Amino acid sequence: MTASGPSFEIRTPEGEDRERRVCGQCGFIDYVNPKIVAGAVVADDLGRILICRRAIAPRTGFWTLPAGYMEEGESVEAAARREAREEACADIELDALLGVYSIPRISQVQIFFRARLKSEIAPGPESQEVRLCAFEDIPRATLAFPSVHWALDDWMAARGQPAPVPVMRTQNPGDQPY
Amino acid sequence: MTASGPSFEIRTPEGEDRERRVCGQCGFIDYVNPKIVAGAVVADDLGRILICRRAIAPRTGFWTLPAGYMEEGESVEAAARREAREEACADIELDALLGVYSIPRISQVQIFFRARLKSEIAPGPESQEVRLCAFEDIPRATLAFPSVHWALDDWMAARGQPAPVPVMRTQNPGDQPY
């Protein structure tokens, strides 16, 4: 529509108590909300875990679990199922809430489920490669994010339990930087 | 800065697979993400629950629990504590994750904790009145939102348990409209 992008300035809008990004051209106030990531630890009937090698930044080439940003109007569960479909062409069945991970440094709340694989797998556009991997063979040294470790650990701790107790984790300032 | 606000049109930006709000003046793409609400069921030493009568829309005059939108860079826990401070001048100590409520109709994920009251209470600017109320005396007919009922029910179900199992609830299309 126009060649130029928005030109934001940082100021406190009238009636507010903190600074926001406000566009100097059109006056739009860009409320930045924390984002919700939904994902799943997906196991097949042999107990192998679905992992995906990232084809996109950040952490291209590193391994992750199927997970991504929730879209408007979606439930958390629908978002987790959609991400498995998009990243690994996987049809999954959610079983239980596994963990809620709060990562203030990057303004994210990540919500992971335990799930069962119900289909074949194949790399989607955001994955270089997808793999079913025994828990002890997961390439821990080349995982993309700390929360991938958390979800895997929480899955292992709940293995065999029909109703796992979901774990609340919050990143502390002294932790491994995200 | 300018008198006019942004003028959004709905279209699919280049390289995307779905429609977004795009400003016709400056080209800004308004990614709308689901919002996270953090809140708490706060009890005093007598087991009475902190409830707040809303001074703001929506549902002005109805009763609610201290809860509100997370801010950028906040942990879920910090947001829940801040909301109790803002709405009831209450200093609280979080004890455990109580529930995660996904409400796709309004694109919200609400995260509630169990908490202990550590201070006096008084209405903040968003509350007409605050009250400590025995569980059986809570004015169920004039609660502001369905999720207030859910959080209270999940608190009651976990009463006396040192480690409650957090409940995942998702609004179904047939449920009471939000």
PDB file of N, CA and C in Angstrom, chain A residues 13-103:
ATOM      1  N   PRO A  13       1.426   6.741  26.286  1.00  0.00           N
ATOM      2  CA  PRO A  13       0.163   7.292  25.780  1.00  0.00           C
ATOM      3  C   PRO A  13      -0.673   7.884  26.913  1.00  0.00           C
ATOM      4  N   GLU A  14      -1.542   8.804  26.569  1.00  0.00           N
ATOM      5  CA  GLU A  14      -2.420   9.456  27.547  1.00  0.00           C
ATOM      6  C   GLU A  14      -3.233   8.408  28.302  1.00  0.00           C
ATOM      7  N   GLY A  15      -3.294   8.537  29.611  1.00  0.00           N
ATOM      8  CA  GLY A  15      -4.088   7.623  30.429  1.00  0.00           C
ATOM      9  C   GLY A  15      -3.403   6.308  30.730  1.00  0.00           C
ATOM     10  N   GLU A  16      -2.153   6.149  30.318  1.00  0.00           N
ATOM     11  CA  GLU A  16      -1.428   4.913  30.599  1.00  0.00           C
ATOM     12  C   GLU A  16      -0.335   5.170  31.626  1.00  0.00           C
ATOM     13  N   ASP A  17       0.177   4.087  32.206  1.00  0.00           N
ATOM     14  CA  ASP A  17       1.200   4.268  33.236  1.00  0.00           C
ATOM     15  C   ASP A  17       2.571   3.757  32.791  1.00  0.00           C
ATOM     16  N   ARG A  18       2.682   3.358  31.505  1.00  0.00           N
ATOM     17  CA  ARG A  18       4.006   2.915  31.060  1.00  0.00           C
ATOM     18  C   ARG A  18       4.206   3.220  29.576  1.00  0.00           C
ATOM     19  N   GLU A  19       5.470   3.206  29.151  1.00  0.00           N
ATOM     20  CA  GLU A  19       5.795   3.541  27.766  1.00  0.00           C
ATOM     21  C   GLU A  19       5.349   2.440  26.807  1.00  0.00           C
ATOM     22  N   ARG A  20       4.875   2.866  25.640  1.00  0.00           N
ATOM     23  CA  ARG A  20       4.485   1.928  24.578  1.00  0.00           C
ATOM     24  C   ARG A  20       5.117   2.382  23.269  1.00  0.00           C
ATOM     25  N   ARG A  21       5.137   1.511  22.283  1.00  0.00           N
ATOM     26  CA  ARG A  21       5.542   1.910  20.940  1.00  0.00           C
ATOM     27  C   ARG A  21       4.333   2.549  20.259  1.00  0.00           C
ATOM     28  N   VAL A  22       4.498   3.789  19.803  1.00  0.00           N
ATOM     29  CA  VAL A  22       3.415   4.520  19.147  1.00  0.00           C
ATOM     30  C   VAL A  22       3.912   4.953  17.772  1.00  0.00           C
ATOM     31  N   CYS A  23       3.125   4.690  16.720  1.00  0.00           N
ATOM     32  CA  CYS A  23       3.546   5.067  15.369  1.00  0.00           C
ATOM     33  C   CYS A  23       3.377   6.578  15.174  1.00  0.00           C
ATOM     34  N   GLY A  24       4.466   7.243  14.774  1.00  0.00           N
ATOM     35  CA  GLY A  24       4.437   8.686  14.556  1.00  0.00           C
ATOM     36  C   GLY A  24       3.622   9.089  13.338  1.00  0.00           C
ATOM     37  N   GLN A  25       3.398   8.127  12.414  1.00  0.00           N
ATOM     38  CA  GLN A  25       2.615   8.431  11.217  1.00  0.00           C
ATOM     39  C   GLN A  25       1.118   8.362  11.483  1.00  0.00           C
ATOM     40  N   CYS A  26       0.682   7.254  12.100  1.00  0.00           N
ATOM     41  CA  CYS A  26      -0.770   7.021  12.167  1.00  0.00           C
ATOM     42  C   CYS A  26      -1.304   7.018  13.593  1.00  0.00           C
ATOM     43  N   GLY A  27      -0.439   7.020  14.622  1.00  0.00           N
ATOM     44  CA  GLY A  27      -0.901   7.070  16.002  1.00  0.00           C
ATOM     45  C   GLY A  27      -1.231   5.721  16.616  1.00  0.00           C
ATOM     46  N   PHE A  28      -1.023   4.638  15.852  1.00  0.00           N
ATOM     47  CA  PHE A  28      -1.307   3.288  16.363  1.00  0.00           C
ATOM     48  C   PHE A  28      -0.444   2.983  17.587  1.00  0.00           C
ATOM     49  N   ILE A  29      -1.088   2.468  18.656  1.00  0.00           N
ATOM     50  CA  ILE A  29      -0.344   2.036  19.844  1.00  0.00           C
ATOM     51  C   ILE A  29      -0.109   0.534  19.749  1.00  0.00           C
ATOM     52  N   ASP A  30       1.148   0.133  19.735  1.00  0.00           N
ATOM     53  CA  ASP A  30       1.503  -1.274  19.570  1.00  0.00           C
ATOM     54  C   ASP A  30       1.654  -1.929  20.940  1.00  0.00           C
ATOM     55  N   TYR A  31       0.521  -2.428  21.488  1.00  0.00           N
ATOM     56  CA  TYR A  31       0.586  -3.135  22.763  1.00  0.00           C
ATOM     57  C   TYR A  31       1.316  -4.449  22.541  1.00  0.00           C
ATOM     58  N   VAL A  32       2.437  -4.620  23.213  1.00  0.00           N
ATOM     59  CA  VAL A  32       3.186  -5.850  23.044  1.00  0.00           C
ATOM     60  C   VAL A  32       2.830  -6.790  24.187  1.00  0.00           C
ATOM     61  N   ASN A  33       2.211  -7.885  23.846  1.00  0.00           N
ATOM     62  CA  ASN A  33       1.829  -8.854  24.856  1.00  0.00           C
ATOM     63  C   ASN A  33       2.786 -10.034  24.804  1.00  0.00           C
ATOM     64  N   PRO A  34       2.965 -10.681  25.936  1.00  0.00           N
ATOM     65  CA  PRO A  34       3.736 -11.923  25.912  1.00  0.00           C
ATOM     66  C   PRO A  34       3.074 -12.905  24.943  1.00  0.00           C
ATOM     67  N   LYS A  35       3.865 -13.757  24.349  1.00  0.00           N
ATOM     68  CA  LYS A  35       3.332 -14.708  23.366  1.00  0.00           C
ATOM     69  C   LYS A  35       3.252 -16.104  23.962  1.00  0.00           C
ATOM     70  N   ILE A  36       2.262 -16.844  23.466  1.00  0.00           N
ATOM     71  CA  ILE A  36       2.059 -18.204  23.943  1.00  0.00           C
ATOM     72  C   ILE A  36       2.546 -19.184  22.886  1.00  0.00           C
ATOM     73  N   VAL A  37       3.414 -20.085  23.290  1.00  0.00           N
ATOM     74  CA  VAL A  37       3.875 -21.165  22.430  1.00  0.00           C
ATOM     75  C   VAL A  37       3.206 -22.452  22.913  1.00  0.00           C
ATOM     76  N   ALA A  38       2.629 -23.209  21.978  1.00  0.00           N
ATOM     77  CA  ALA A  38       2.025 -24.496  22.320  1.00  0.00           C
ATOM     78  C   ALA A  38       2.819 -25.593  21.635  1.00  0.00           C
ATOM     79  N   GLY A  39       3.084 -26.681  22.359  1.00  0.00           N
ATOM     80  CA  GLY A  39       3.872 -27.762  21.776  1.00  0.00           C
ATOM     81  C   GLY A  39       3.553 -29.094  22.423  1.00  0.00           C
ATOM     82  N   ALA A  40       4.240 -30.143  21.956  1.00  0.00           N
ATOM     83  CA  ALA A  40       3.952 -31.472  22.468  1.00  0.00           C
ATOM     84  C   ALA A  40       5.196 -32.352  22.450  1.00  0.00           C
ATOM     85  N   VAL A  41       5.279 -33.211  23.465  1.00  0.00           N
ATOM     86  CA  VAL A  41       6.215 -34.329  23.424  1.00  0.00           C
ATOM     87  C   VAL A  41       5.402 -35.507  22.904  1.00  0.00           C
ATOM     88  N   VAL A  42       5.709 -35.893  21.661  1.00  0.00           N
ATOM     89  CA  VAL A  42       4.901 -36.879  20.948  1.00  0.00           C
ATOM     90  C   VAL A  42       5.652 -38.209  20.908  1.00  0.00           C
ATOM     91  N   ALA A  43       5.033 -39.262  21.426  1.00  0.00           N
ATOM     92  CA  ALA A  43       5.676 -40.581  21.399  1.00  0.00           C
ATOM     93  C   ALA A  43       4.892 -41.534  20.520  1.00  0.00           C
ATOM     94  N   ASP A  44       5.608 -42.438  19.855  1.00  0.00           N
ATOM     95  CA  ASP A  44       4.916 -43.477  19.072  1.00  0.00           C
ATOM     96  C   ASP A  44       4.699 -44.704  19.962  1.00  0.00           C
ATOM     97  N   ASP A  45       4.160 -45.781  19.387  1.00  0.00           N
ATOM     98  CA  ASP A  45       3.803 -46.941  20.203  1.00  0.00           C
ATOM     99  C   ASP A  45       5.025 -47.639  20.808  1.00  0.00           C
ATOM    100  N   LEU A  46       6.213 -47.365  20.253  1.00  0.00           N
ATOM    101  CA  LEU A  46       7.443 -47.930  20.801  1.00  0.00           C
ATOM    102  C   LEU A  46       8.089 -47.006  21.838  1.00  0.00           C
ATOM    103  N   GLY A  47       7.434 -45.873  22.125  1.00  0.00           N
ATOM    104  CA  GLY A  47       7.981 -44.932  23.107  1.00  0.00           C
ATOM    105  C   GLY A  47       9.034 -44.002  22.538  1.00  0.00           C
ATOM    106  N   ARG A  48       9.188 -44.015  21.214  1.00  0.00           N
ATOM    107  CA  ARG A  48      10.170 -43.110  20.604  1.00  0.00           C
ATOM    108  C   ARG A  48       9.573 -41.714  20.476  1.00  0.00           C
ATOM    109  N   ILE A  49      10.415 -40.695  20.624  1.00  0.00           N
ATOM    110  CA  ILE A  49       9.977 -39.292  20.654  1.00  0.00           C
ATOM    111  C   ILE A  49      10.181 -38.653  19.279  1.00  0.00           C
ATOM    112  N   LEU A  50       9.187 -37.868  18.878  1.00  0.00           N
ATOM    113  CA  LEU A  50       9.268 -37.122  17.615  1.00  0.00           C
ATOM    114  C   LEU A  50      10.097 -35.858  17.808  1.00  0.00           C
ATOM    115  N   ILE A  51      11.210 -35.759  17.072  1.00  0.00           N
ATOM    116  CA  ILE A  51      12.012 -34.531  17.103  1.00  0.00           C
ATOM    117  C   ILE A  51      12.170 -33.986  15.676  1.00  0.00           C
ATOM    118  N   CYS A  52      12.340 -32.676  15.577  1.00  0.00           N
ATOM    119  CA  CYS A  52      12.389 -31.979  14.287  1.00  0.00           C
ATOM    120  C   CYS A  52      13.656 -31.128  14.238  1.00  0.00           C
ATOM    121  N   ARG A  53      14.343 -31.184  13.098  1.00  0.00           N
ATOM    122  CA  ARG A  53      15.554 -30.362  12.932  1.00  0.00           C
ATOM    123  C   ARG A  53      15.146 -29.073  12.245  1.00  0.00           C
ATOM    124  N   ARG A  54      15.418 -27.937  12.875  1.00  0.00           N
ATOM    125  CA  ARG A  54      14.892 -26.654  12.433  1.00  0.00           C
ATOM    126  C   ARG A  54      15.477 -26.210  11.094  1.00  0.00           C
ATOM    127  N   ALA A  55      14.570 -25.818  10.181  1.00  0.00           N
ATOM    128  CA  ALA A  55      14.988 -25.268   8.888  1.00  0.00           C
ATOM    129  C   ALA A  55      14.944 -23.742   8.899  1.00  0.00           C
ATOM    130  N   ILE A  56      14.532 -23.161  10.018  1.00  0.00           N
ATOM    131  CA  ILE A  56      14.360 -21.698  10.092  1.00  0.00           C
ATOM    132  C   ILE A  56      15.076 -21.142  11.316  1.00  0.00           C
ATOM    133  N   ALA A  57      15.361 -19.842  11.251  1.00  0.00           N
ATOM    134  CA  ALA A  57      15.963 -19.150  12.395  1.00  0.00           C
ATOM    135  C   ALA A  57      14.899 -18.931  13.467  1.00  0.00           C
ATOM    136  N   PRO A  58      15.209 -18.799  14.752  1.00  0.00           N
ATOM    137  CA  PRO A  58      16.570 -18.979  15.270  1.00  0.00           C
ATOM    138  C   PRO A  58      16.934 -20.456  15.431  1.00  0.00           C
ATOM    139  N   ARG A  59      18.246 -20.704  15.587  1.00  0.00           N
ATOM    140  CA  ARG A  59      18.739 -22.055  15.882  1.00  0.00           C
ATOM    141  C   ARG A  59      18.508 -23.039  14.734  1.00  0.00           C
ATOM    142  N   THR A  60      18.686 -22.548  13.511  1.00  0.00           N
ATOM    143  CA  THR A  60      18.601 -23.411  12.333  1.00  0.00           C
ATOM    144  C   THR A  60      19.556 -24.603  12.495  1.00  0.00           C
ATOM    145  N   GLY A  61      19.073 -25.793  12.138  1.00  0.00           N
ATOM    146  CA  GLY A  61      19.917 -26.990  12.200  1.00  0.00           C
ATOM    147  C   GLY A  61      19.887 -27.686  13.554  1.00  0.00           C
ATOM    148  N   PHE A  62      19.332 -27.026  14.566  1.00  0.00           N
ATOM    149  CA  PHE A  62      19.237 -27.659  15.887  1.00  0.00           C
ATOM    150  C   PHE A  62      17.913 -28.425  16.004  1.00  0.00           C
ATOM    151  N   TRP A  63      17.863 -29.333  16.939  1.00  0.00           N
ATOM    152  CA  TRP A  63      16.686 -30.184  17.123  1.00  0.00           C
ATOM    153  C   TRP A  63      15.696 -29.575  18.110  1.00  0.00           C
ATOM    154  N   THR A  64      14.436 -29.767  17.807  1.00  0.00           N
ATOM    155  CA  THR A  64      13.397 -29.227  18.681  1.00  0.00           C
ATOM    156  C   THR A  64      12.207 -30.184  18.737  1.00  0.00           C
ATOM    157  N   LEU A  65      11.236 -29.836  19.565  1.00  0.00           N
ATOM    158  CA  LEU A  65       9.962 -30.551  19.589  1.00  0.00           C
ATOM    159  C   LEU A  65       8.965 -29.748  18.769  1.00  0.00           C
ATOM    160  N   PRO A  66       7.943 -30.389  18.199  1.00  0.00           N
ATOM    161  CA  PRO A  66       6.936 -29.615  17.471  1.00  0.00           C
ATOM    162  C   PRO A  66       6.252 -28.623  18.411  1.00  0.00           C
ATOM    163  N   ALA A  67       6.355 -27.346  18.091  1.00  0.00           N
ATOM    164  CA  ALA A  67       5.825 -26.274  18.954  1.00  0.00           C
ATOM    165  C   ALA A  67       5.855 -24.974  18.177  1.00  0.00           C
ATOM    166  N   GLY A  68       4.959 -24.054  18.527  1.00  0.00           N
ATOM    167  CA  GLY A  68       4.989 -22.749  17.860  1.00  0.00           C
ATOM    168  C   GLY A  68       3.930 -21.820  18.426  1.00  0.00           C
ATOM    169  N   TYR A  69       3.887 -20.622  17.899  1.00  0.00           N
ATOM    170  CA  TYR A  69       2.979 -19.592  18.400  1.00  0.00           C
ATOM    171  C   TYR A  69       1.517 -19.952  18.169  1.00  0.00           C
ATOM    172  N   MET A  70       0.726 -19.736  19.203  1.00  0.00           N
ATOM    173  CA  MET A  70      -0.736 -19.855  19.072  1.00  0.00           C
ATOM    174  C   MET A  70      -1.266 -18.775  18.144  1.00  0.00           C
ATOM    175  N   GLU A  71      -2.281 -19.083  17.395  1.00  0.00           N
ATOM    176  CA  GLU A  71      -2.964 -18.091  16.562  1.00  0.00           C
ATOM    177  C   GLU A  71      -4.242 -17.630  17.269  1.00  0.00           C
ATOM    178  N   GLU A  72      -4.727 -16.489  16.849  1.00  0.00           N
ATOM    179  CA  GLU A  72      -5.952 -15.942  17.405  1.00  0.00           C
ATOM    180  C   GLU A  72      -7.117 -16.924  17.212  1.00  0.00           C
ATOM    181  N   GLY A  73      -7.944 -17.044  18.215  1.00  0.00           N
ATOM    182  CA  GLY A  73      -9.138 -17.882  18.107  1.00  0.00           C
ATOM    183  C   GLY A  73      -8.885 -19.374  18.267  1.00  0.00           C
ATOM    184  N   GLU A  74      -7.643 -19.749  18.533  1.00  0.00           N
ATOM    185  CA  GLU A  74      -7.299 -21.156  18.692  1.00  0.00           C
ATOM    186  C   GLU A  74      -7.316 -21.545  20.170  1.00  0.00           C
ATOM    187  N   SER A  75      -7.595 -22.804  20.463  1.00  0.00           N
ATOM    188  CA  SER A  75      -7.335 -23.306  21.805  1.00  0.00           C
ATOM    189  C   SER A  75      -5.866 -23.720  21.874  1.00  0.00           C
ATOM    190  N   VAL A  76      -5.346 -23.853  23.095  1.00  0.00           N
ATOM    191  CA  VAL A  76      -3.959 -24.300  23.252  1.00  0.00           C
ATOM    192  C   VAL A  76      -3.787 -25.674  22.619  1.00  0.00           C
ATOM    193  N   GLU A  77      -4.766 -26.541  22.818  1.00  0.00           N
ATOM    194  CA  GLU A  77      -4.680 -27.895  22.270  1.00  0.00           C
ATOM    195  C   GLU A  77      -4.656 -27.882  20.742  1.00  0.00           C
ATOM    196  N   ALA A  78      -5.517 -27.073  20.143  1.00  0.00           N
ATOM    197  CA  ALA A  78      -5.565 -26.995  18.680  1.00  0.00           C
ATOM    198  C   ALA A  78      -4.240 -26.473  18.134  1.00  0.00           C
ATOM    199  N   ALA A  79      -3.636 -25.534  18.840  1.00  0.00           N
ATOM    200  CA  ALA A  79      -2.347 -24.981  18.400  1.00  0.00           C
ATOM    201  C   ALA A  79      -1.262 -26.059  18.446  1.00  0.00           C
ATOM    202  N   ALA A  80      -1.244 -26.856  19.507  1.00  0.00           N
ATOM    203  CA  ALA A  80      -0.236 -27.919  19.620  1.00  0.00           C
ATOM    204  C   ALA A  80      -0.409 -28.954  18.500  1.00  0.00           C
ATOM    205  N   ARG A  81      -1.662 -29.304  18.210  1.00  0.00           N
ATOM    206  CA  ARG A  81      -1.912 -30.271  17.120  1.00  0.00           C
ATOM    207  C   ARG A  81      -1.503 -29.685  15.775  1.00  0.00           C
ATOM    208  N   ARG A  82      -1.828 -28.406  15.531  1.00  0.00           N
ATOM    209  CA  ARG A  82      -1.485 -27.750  14.268  1.00  0.00           C
ATOM    210  C   ARG A  82       0.023 -27.702  14.051  1.00  0.00           C
ATOM    211  N   GLU A  83       0.770 -27.386  15.111  1.00  0.00           N
ATOM    212  CA  GLU A  83       2.221 -27.293  14.976  1.00  0.00           C
ATOM    213  C   GLU A  83       2.834 -28.654  14.618  1.00  0.00           C
ATOM    214  N   ALA A  84       2.325 -29.736  15.193  1.00  0.00           N
ATOM    215  CA  ALA A  84       2.839 -31.067  14.855  1.00  0.00           C
ATOM    216  C   ALA A  84       2.551 -31.397  13.393  1.00  0.00           C
ATOM    217  N   ARG A  85       1.391 -30.934  12.924  1.00  0.00           N
ATOM    218  CA  ARG A  85       1.025 -31.162  11.522  1.00  0.00           C
ATOM    219  C   ARG A  85       1.928 -30.342  10.614  1.00  0.00           C
ATOM    220  N   GLU A  86       2.145 -29.071  10.968  1.00  0.00           N
ATOM    221  CA  GLU A  86       2.934 -28.182  10.113  1.00  0.00           C
ATOM    222  C   GLU A  86       4.409 -28.573  10.076  1.00  0.00           C
ATOM    223  N   GLU A  87       4.954 -28.965  11.207  1.00  0.00           N
ATOM    224  CA  GLU A  87       6.407 -29.179  11.286  1.00  0.00           C
ATOM    225  C   GLU A  87       6.815 -30.607  10.981  1.00  0.00           C
ATOM    226  N   ALA A  88       5.889 -31.563  11.168  1.00  0.00           N
ATOM    227  CA  ALA A  88       6.268 -32.968  10.967  1.00  0.00           C
ATOM    228  C   ALA A  88       5.193 -33.765  10.242  1.00  0.00           C
ATOM    229  N   CYS A  89       4.224 -33.089   9.642  1.00  0.00           N
ATOM    230  CA  CYS A  89       3.101 -33.753   8.956  1.00  0.00           C
ATOM    231  C   CYS A  89       2.491 -34.827   9.850  1.00  0.00           C
ATOM    232  N   ALA A  90       2.492 -34.571  11.148  1.00  0.00           N
ATOM    233  CA  ALA A  90       2.090 -35.590  12.119  1.00  0.00           C
ATOM    234  C   ALA A  90       0.685 -35.345  12.638  1.00  0.00           C
ATOM    235  N   ASP A  91      -0.080 -36.416  12.665  1.00  0.00           N
ATOM    236  CA  ASP A  91      -1.385 -36.395  13.308  1.00  0.00           C
ATOM    237  C   ASP A  91      -1.176 -36.910  14.734  1.00  0.00           C
ATOM    238  N   ILE A  92      -1.525 -36.105  15.733  1.00  0.00           N
ATOM    239  CA  ILE A  92      -1.259 -36.505  17.122  1.00  0.00           C
ATOM    240  C   ILE A  92      -2.509 -36.435  17.976  1.00  0.00           C
ATOM    241  N   GLU A  93      -2.500 -37.217  19.053  1.00  0.00           N
ATOM    242  CA  GLU A  93      -3.603 -37.177  20.019  1.00  0.00           C
ATOM    243  C   GLU A  93      -3.046 -36.719  21.356  1.00  0.00           C
ATOM    244  N   LEU A  94      -3.569 -35.606  21.866  1.00  0.00           N
ATOM    245  CA  LEU A  94      -3.071 -35.093  23.145  1.00  0.00           C
ATOM    246  C   LEU A  94      -3.612 -35.954  24.280  1.00  0.00           C
ATOM    247  N   ASP A  95      -2.758 -36.159  25.270  1.00  0.00           N
ATOM    248  CA  ASP A  95      -3.095 -37.047  26.375  1.00  0.00           C
ATOM    249  C   ASP A  95      -3.232 -36.249  27.670  1.00  0.00           C
ATOM    250  N   ALA A  96      -2.276 -35.354  27.950  1.00  0.00           N
ATOM    251  CA  ALA A  96      -2.295 -34.621  29.223  1.00  0.00           C
ATOM    252  C   ALA A  96      -1.421 -33.384  29.123  1.00  0.00           C
ATOM    253  N   LEU A  97      -1.742 -32.388  29.959  1.00  0.00           N
ATOM    254  CA  LEU A  97      -0.875 -31.216  30.110  1.00  0.00           C
ATOM    255  C   LEU A  97       0.396 -31.664  30.827  1.00  0.00           C
ATOM    256  N   LEU A  98       1.547 -31.249  30.292  1.00  0.00           N
ATOM    257  CA  LEU A  98       2.838 -31.706  30.822  1.00  0.00           C
ATOM    258  C   LEU A  98       3.548 -30.579  31.582  1.00  0.00           C
ATOM    259  N   GLY A  99       3.544 -29.387  31.001  1.00  0.00           N
ATOM    260  CA  GLY A  99       4.276 -28.307  31.648  1.00  0.00           C
ATOM    261  C   GLY A  99       3.878 -26.937  31.155  1.00  0.00           C
ATOM    262  N   VAL A 100       4.060 -25.951  32.023  1.00  0.00           N
ATOM    263  CA  VAL A 100       3.852 -24.540  31.695  1.00  0.00           C
ATOM    264  C   VAL A 100       5.159 -23.835  32.023  1.00  0.00           C
ATOM    265  N   TYR A 101       5.793 -23.255  31.007  1.00  0.00           N
ATOM    266  CA  TYR A 101       7.120 -22.678  31.179  1.00  0.00           C
ATOM    267  C   TYR A 101       7.055 -21.184  30.901  1.00  0.00           C
ATOM    268  N   SER A 102       7.394 -20.399  31.904  1.00  0.00           N
ATOM    269  CA  SER A 102       7.350 -18.940  31.794  1.00  0.00           C
ATOM    270  C   SER A 102       8.772 -18.434  31.574  1.00  0.00           C
ATOM    271  N   ILE A 103       8.971 -17.708  30.480  1.00  0.00           N
ATOM    272  CA  ILE A 103      10.313 -17.261  30.106  1.00  0.00           C
ATOM    273  C   ILE A 103      10.265 -15.750  29.887  1.00  0.00           C
TER     274      ILE A 103
END
